[in-house]
CSV table of C-alpha atoms in Angstrom, one decimal:
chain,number,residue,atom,x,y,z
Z,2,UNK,CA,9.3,87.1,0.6
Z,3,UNK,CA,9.6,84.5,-2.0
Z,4,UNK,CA,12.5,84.1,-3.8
Z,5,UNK,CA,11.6,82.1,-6.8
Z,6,UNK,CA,9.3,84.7,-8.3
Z,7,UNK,CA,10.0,85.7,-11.7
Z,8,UNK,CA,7.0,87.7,-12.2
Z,9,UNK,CA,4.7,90.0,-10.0
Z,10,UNK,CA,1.4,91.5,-11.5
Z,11,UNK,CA,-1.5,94.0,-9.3
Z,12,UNK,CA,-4.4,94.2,-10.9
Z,13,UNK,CA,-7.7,96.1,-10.2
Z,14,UNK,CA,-11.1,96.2,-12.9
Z,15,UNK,CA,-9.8,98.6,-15.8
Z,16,UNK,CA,-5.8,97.9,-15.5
Z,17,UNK,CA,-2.4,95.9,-14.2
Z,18,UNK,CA,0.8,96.4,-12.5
Z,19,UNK,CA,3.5,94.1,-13.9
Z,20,UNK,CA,6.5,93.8,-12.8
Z,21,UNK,CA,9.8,91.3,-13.7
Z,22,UNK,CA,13.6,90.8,-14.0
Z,23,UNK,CA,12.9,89.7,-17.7
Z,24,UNK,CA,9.3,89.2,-19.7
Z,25,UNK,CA,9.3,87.5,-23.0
Z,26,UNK,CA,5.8,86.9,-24.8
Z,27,UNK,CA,6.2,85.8,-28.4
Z,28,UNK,CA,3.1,85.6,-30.7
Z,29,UNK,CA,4.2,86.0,-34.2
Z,30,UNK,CA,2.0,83.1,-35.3
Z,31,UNK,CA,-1.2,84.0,-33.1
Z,32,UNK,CA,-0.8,87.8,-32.6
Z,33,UNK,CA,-3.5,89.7,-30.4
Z,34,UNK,CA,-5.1,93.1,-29.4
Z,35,UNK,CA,-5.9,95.0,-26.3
Z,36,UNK,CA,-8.7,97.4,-25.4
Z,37,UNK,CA,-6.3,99.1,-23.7
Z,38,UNK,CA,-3.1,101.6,-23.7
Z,39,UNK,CA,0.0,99.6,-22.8
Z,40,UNK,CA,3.3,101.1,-21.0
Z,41,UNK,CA,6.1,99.0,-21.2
Z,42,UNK,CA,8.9,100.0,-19.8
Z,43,UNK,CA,12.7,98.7,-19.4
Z,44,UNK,CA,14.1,100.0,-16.3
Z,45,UNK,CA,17.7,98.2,-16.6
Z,46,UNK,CA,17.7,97.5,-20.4
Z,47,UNK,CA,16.2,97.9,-23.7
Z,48,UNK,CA,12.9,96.3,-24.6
Z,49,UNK,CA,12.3,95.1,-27.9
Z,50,UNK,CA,8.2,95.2,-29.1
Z,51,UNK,CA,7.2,94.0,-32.4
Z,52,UNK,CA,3.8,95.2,-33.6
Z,53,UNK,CA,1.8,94.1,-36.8
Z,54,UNK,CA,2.9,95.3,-40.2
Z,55,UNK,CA,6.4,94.3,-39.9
Z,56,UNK,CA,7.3,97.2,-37.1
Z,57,UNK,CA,10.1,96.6,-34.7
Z,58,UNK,CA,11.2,99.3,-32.3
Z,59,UNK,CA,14.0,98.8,-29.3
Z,60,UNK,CA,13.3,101.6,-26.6
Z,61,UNK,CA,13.9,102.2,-22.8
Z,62,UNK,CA,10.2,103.1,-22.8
Z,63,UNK,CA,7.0,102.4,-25.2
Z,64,UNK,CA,3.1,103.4,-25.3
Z,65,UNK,CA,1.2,101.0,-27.8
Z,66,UNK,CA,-2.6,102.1,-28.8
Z,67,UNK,CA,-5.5,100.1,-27.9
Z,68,UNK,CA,-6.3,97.5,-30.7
Z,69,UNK,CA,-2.6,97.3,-31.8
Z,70,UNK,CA,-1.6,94.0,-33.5
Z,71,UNK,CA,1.1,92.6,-31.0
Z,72,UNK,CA,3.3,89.9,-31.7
Z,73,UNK,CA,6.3,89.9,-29.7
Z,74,UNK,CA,7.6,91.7,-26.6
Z,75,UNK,CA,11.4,90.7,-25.0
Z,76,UNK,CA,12.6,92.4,-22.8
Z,77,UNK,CA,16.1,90.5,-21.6
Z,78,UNK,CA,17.4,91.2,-17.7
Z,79,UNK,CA,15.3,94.5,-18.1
Z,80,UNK,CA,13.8,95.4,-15.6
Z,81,UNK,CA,10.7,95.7,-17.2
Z,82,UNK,CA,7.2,97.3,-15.7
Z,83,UNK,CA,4.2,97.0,-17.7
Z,84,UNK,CA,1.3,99.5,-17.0
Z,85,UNK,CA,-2.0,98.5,-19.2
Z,86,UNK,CA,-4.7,100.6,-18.6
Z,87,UNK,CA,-8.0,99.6,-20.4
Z,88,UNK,CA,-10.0,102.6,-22.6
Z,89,UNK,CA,-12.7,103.0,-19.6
Z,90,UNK,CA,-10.1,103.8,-17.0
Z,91,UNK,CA,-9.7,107.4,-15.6
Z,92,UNK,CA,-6.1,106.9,-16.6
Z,93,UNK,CA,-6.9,106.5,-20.4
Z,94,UNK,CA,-7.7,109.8,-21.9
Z,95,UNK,CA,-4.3,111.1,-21.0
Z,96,UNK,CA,-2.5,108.2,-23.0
Z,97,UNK,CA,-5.0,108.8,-26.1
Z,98,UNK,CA,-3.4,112.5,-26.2
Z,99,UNK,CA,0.1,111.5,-25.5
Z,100,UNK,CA,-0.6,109.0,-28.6
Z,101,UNK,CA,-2.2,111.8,-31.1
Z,102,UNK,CA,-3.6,108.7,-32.9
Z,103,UNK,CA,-0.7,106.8,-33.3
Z,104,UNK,CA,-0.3,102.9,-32.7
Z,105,UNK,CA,2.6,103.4,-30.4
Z,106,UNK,CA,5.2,106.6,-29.4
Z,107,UNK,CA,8.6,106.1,-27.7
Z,108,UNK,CA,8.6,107.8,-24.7
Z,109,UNK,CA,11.4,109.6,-22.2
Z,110,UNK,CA,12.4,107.4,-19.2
Z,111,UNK,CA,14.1,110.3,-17.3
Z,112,UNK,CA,10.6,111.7,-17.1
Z,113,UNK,CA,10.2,108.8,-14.9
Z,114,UNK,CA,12.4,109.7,-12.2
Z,115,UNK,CA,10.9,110.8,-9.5
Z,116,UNK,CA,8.8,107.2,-9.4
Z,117,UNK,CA,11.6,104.7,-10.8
Z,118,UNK,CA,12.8,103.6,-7.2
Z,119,UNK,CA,9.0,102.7,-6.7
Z,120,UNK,CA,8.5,100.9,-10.3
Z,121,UNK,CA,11.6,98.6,-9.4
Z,122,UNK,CA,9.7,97.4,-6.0
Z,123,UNK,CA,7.0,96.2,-8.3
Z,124,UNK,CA,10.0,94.1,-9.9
Z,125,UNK,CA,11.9,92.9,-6.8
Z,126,UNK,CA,8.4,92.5,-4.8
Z,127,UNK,CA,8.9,95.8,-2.5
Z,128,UNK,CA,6.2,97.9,-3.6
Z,129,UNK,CA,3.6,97.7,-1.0
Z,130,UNK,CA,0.1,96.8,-2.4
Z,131,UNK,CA,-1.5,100.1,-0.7
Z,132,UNK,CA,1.3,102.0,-3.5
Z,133,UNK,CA,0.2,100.4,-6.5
Z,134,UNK,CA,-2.7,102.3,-7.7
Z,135,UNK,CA,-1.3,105.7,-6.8
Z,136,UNK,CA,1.9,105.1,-8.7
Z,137,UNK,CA,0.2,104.1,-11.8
Z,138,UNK,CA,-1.7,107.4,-11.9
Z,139,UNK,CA,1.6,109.1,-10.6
Z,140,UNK,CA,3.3,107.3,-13.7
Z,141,UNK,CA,1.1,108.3,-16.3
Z,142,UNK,CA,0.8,111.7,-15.2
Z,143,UNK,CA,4.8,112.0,-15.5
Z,144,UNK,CA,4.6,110.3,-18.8
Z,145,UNK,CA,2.1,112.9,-19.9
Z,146,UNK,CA,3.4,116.2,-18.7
Z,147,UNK,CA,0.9,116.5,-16.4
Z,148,UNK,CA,0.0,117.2,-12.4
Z,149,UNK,CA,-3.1,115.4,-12.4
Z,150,UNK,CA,-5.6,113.2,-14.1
Z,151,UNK,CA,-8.2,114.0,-16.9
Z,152,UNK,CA,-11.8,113.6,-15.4
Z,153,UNK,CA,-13.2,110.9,-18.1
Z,154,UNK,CA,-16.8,112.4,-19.7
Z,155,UNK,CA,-18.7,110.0,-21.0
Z,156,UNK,CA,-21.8,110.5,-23.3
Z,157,UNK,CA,-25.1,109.5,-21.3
Z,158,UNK,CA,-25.8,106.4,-23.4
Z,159,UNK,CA,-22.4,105.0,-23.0
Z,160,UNK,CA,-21.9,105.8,-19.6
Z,161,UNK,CA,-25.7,103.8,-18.7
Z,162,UNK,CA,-24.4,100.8,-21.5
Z,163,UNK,CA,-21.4,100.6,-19.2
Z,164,UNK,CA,-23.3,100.6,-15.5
Z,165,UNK,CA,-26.1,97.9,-17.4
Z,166,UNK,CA,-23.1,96.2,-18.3
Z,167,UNK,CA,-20.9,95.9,-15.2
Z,168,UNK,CA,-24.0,94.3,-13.5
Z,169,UNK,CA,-25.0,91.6,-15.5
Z,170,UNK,CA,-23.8,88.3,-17.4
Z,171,UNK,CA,-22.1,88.9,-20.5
Z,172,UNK,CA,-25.2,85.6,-22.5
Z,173,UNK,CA,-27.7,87.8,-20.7
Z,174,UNK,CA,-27.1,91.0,-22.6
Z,175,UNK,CA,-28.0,92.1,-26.4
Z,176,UNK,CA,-27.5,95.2,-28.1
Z,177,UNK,CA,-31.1,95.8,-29.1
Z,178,UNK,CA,-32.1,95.5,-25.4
Z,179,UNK,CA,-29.4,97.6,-24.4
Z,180,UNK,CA,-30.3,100.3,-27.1
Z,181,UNK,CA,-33.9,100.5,-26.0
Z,182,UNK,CA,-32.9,101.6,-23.0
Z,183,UNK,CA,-30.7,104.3,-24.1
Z,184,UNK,CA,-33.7,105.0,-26.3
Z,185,UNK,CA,-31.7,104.7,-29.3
Z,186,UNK,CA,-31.3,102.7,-32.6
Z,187,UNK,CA,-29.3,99.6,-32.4
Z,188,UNK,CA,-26.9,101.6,-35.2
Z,189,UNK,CA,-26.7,104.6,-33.7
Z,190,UNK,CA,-26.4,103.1,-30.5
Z,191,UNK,CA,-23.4,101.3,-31.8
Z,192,UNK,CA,-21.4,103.9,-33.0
Z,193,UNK,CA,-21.9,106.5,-30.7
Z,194,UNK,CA,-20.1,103.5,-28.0
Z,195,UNK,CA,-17.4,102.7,-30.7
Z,196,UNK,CA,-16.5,106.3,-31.4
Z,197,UNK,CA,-16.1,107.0,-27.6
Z,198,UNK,CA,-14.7,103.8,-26.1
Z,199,UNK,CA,-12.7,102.7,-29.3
Z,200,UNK,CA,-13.8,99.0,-29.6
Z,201,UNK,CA,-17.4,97.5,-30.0
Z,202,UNK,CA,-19.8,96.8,-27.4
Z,203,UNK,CA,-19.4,92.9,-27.9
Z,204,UNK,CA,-15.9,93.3,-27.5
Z,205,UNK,CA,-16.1,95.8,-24.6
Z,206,UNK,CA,-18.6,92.8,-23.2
Z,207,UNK,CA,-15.7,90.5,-23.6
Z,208,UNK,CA,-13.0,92.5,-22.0
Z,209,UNK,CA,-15.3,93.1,-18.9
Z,210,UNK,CA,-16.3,89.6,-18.5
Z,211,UNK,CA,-12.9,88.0,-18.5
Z,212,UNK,CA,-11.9,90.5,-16.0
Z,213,UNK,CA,-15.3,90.1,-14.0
Z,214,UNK,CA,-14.0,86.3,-14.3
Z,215,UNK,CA,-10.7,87.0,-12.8
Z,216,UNK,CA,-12.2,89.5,-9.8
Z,217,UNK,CA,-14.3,86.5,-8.9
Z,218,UNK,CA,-11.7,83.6,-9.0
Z,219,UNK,CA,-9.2,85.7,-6.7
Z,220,UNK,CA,-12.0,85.4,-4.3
Z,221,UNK,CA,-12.0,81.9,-4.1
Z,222,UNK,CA,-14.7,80.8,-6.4
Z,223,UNK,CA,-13.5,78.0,-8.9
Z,224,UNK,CA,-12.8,78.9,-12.2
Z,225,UNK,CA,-15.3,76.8,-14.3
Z,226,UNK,CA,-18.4,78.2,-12.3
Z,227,UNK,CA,-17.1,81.5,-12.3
Z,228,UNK,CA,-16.9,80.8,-16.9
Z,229,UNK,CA,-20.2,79.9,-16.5
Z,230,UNK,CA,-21.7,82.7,-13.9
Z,231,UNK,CA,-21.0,85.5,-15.8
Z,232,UNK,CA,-21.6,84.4,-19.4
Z,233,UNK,CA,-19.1,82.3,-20.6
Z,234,UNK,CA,-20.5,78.5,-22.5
Z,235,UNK,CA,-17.5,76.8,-20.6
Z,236,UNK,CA,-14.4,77.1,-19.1
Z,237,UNK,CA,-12.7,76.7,-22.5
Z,238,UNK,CA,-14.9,79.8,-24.3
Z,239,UNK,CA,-13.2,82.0,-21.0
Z,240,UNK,CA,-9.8,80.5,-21.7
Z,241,UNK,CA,-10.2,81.6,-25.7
Z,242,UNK,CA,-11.0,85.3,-24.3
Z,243,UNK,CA,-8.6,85.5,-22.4
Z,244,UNK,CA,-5.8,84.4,-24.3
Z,245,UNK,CA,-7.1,86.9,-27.0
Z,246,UNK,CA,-6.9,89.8,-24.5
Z,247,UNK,CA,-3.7,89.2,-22.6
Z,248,UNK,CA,-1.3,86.7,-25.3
Z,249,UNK,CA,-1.7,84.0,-22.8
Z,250,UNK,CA,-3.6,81.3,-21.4
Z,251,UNK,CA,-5.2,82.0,-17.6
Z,252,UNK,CA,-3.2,78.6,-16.0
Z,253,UNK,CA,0.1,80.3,-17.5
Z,254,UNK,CA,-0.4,83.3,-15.3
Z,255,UNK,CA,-2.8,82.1,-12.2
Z,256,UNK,CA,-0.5,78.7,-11.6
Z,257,UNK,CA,2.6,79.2,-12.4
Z,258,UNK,CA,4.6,79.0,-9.1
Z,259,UNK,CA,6.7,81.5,-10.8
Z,260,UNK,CA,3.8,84.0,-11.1
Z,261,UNK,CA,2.6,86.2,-7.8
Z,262,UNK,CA,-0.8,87.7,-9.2
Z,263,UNK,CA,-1.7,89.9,-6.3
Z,264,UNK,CA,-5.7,92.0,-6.3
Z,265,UNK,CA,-5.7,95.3,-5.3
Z,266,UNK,CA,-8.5,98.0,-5.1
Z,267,UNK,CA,-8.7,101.2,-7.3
């Protein structure tokens, strides 16, 4: 096992794993959004999270809302796990209730405790990779009050705008083509997908292709022909996206020698 790892993060299509001693991301002067419900939790310490409109709230354990402005999160010899689990996962709909609509809701570490031995292995590098996936589900569930997962039920046309879109390049896709094949209007077609999945379909397109991007690049292929495979102008269009998704740039996170990005299957 290496030692020199400050950082450990799983990741699958619709969500992450991350795990480490201390995380601090500060973007007060270029703040971003996620499509996606974020646990963050501190496992040794507090974790500070700043959000847009001034709000500042020190917890053990935090769920933001998908779309929330985040500027900084610290979290100081924490022991911090972050779960992020994106709006199309089978995860989500049990966050959405926990969050009633809020942007974020302070949540009960104890209700954690059956799975916090297993959370710190994804800090020290002990959890096995087979565990990651089954202790996300287990963790939300926990979090949730709840024994099992919500079944997520899709509207027709949203669920076929989702299969057209997992299968082909984000510049060969438009929103007219996609609603004549839903046989619906381009408006209607629009915000039947924004009332169910939460963001627009270009920004749902731009979610999916930077993680299509990253699915791709763990496999080997280099990272400029991967930008350019699945939609992106150039390498730097991919690196925009995905600095507007995750806070950071793709070189801090895939290599850093103080980074372990590991792929695992959901």
């Amino acid at each position: 096992m290496k030692t020199d790892i400050n950082m450990r993060a799983w990741y699958w299509r619709h969500g992450f794993l991350l795990g480490a001693h201390r995380y601090v991301l500060k973007r007060s002067k270029r703040p971003y959004r996620r499509f996606s419900a974020t646990v963050i939790i501190g496992l040794s310490g507090d974790v500070q999270v700043e959000i847009g409109d001034g709000v500042s709230i020190t917890t053990r354990a935090i769920v933001l809302a998908p779309k929330v402005m985040r500027l900084n999160t610290v979290a100081l010899d924490s022991d911090v796990v972050i779960l992020d689990i994106h709006v199309s996962a089978v995860e989500f709909p049990l966050l959405e209730a926990l969050l009633g609509g809020e942007q974020f809701k302070v949540l009960d570490l104890a209700l954690l405790a059956p799975v916090q031995t297993e959370l710190m292995g994804a800090v020290t590098g002990a959890l096995p990779a087979g565990r990651v996936y089954p202790l996300v589900q287990q963790a939300v569930a926990l979090l949730c009050g709840q024994q099992a997962l919500v079944q997520v039920d899709y509207p027709a046309p949203v669920k076929k705008v989702i299969s057209i879109l997992e299968a082909g390049p984000m510049d060969q896709v438009s929103v007219k083509a996609l609603a004549q094949q839903v046989c619906l209007s381009e408006s209607r077609l629009r915000a039947v997908f924004s009332k169910r999945m939460g963001c627009t379909i270009s920004e749902y397109m731009r979610w999916l292709a930077v993680w299509k991007a990253i699915w791709m690049w763990s496999a080997g292929q280099p990272l400029i022909e991967v930008a350019v495979e699945i939609g992106f102008y150039d390498l730097a269009h991919l690196n925009k996206a995905f600095n507007e998704i995750f806070g950071m740039n793709p070189s801090d996170v895939f290599k850093s020698e103080h980074v372990e990005v590991l792929r695992c299957d959901a």
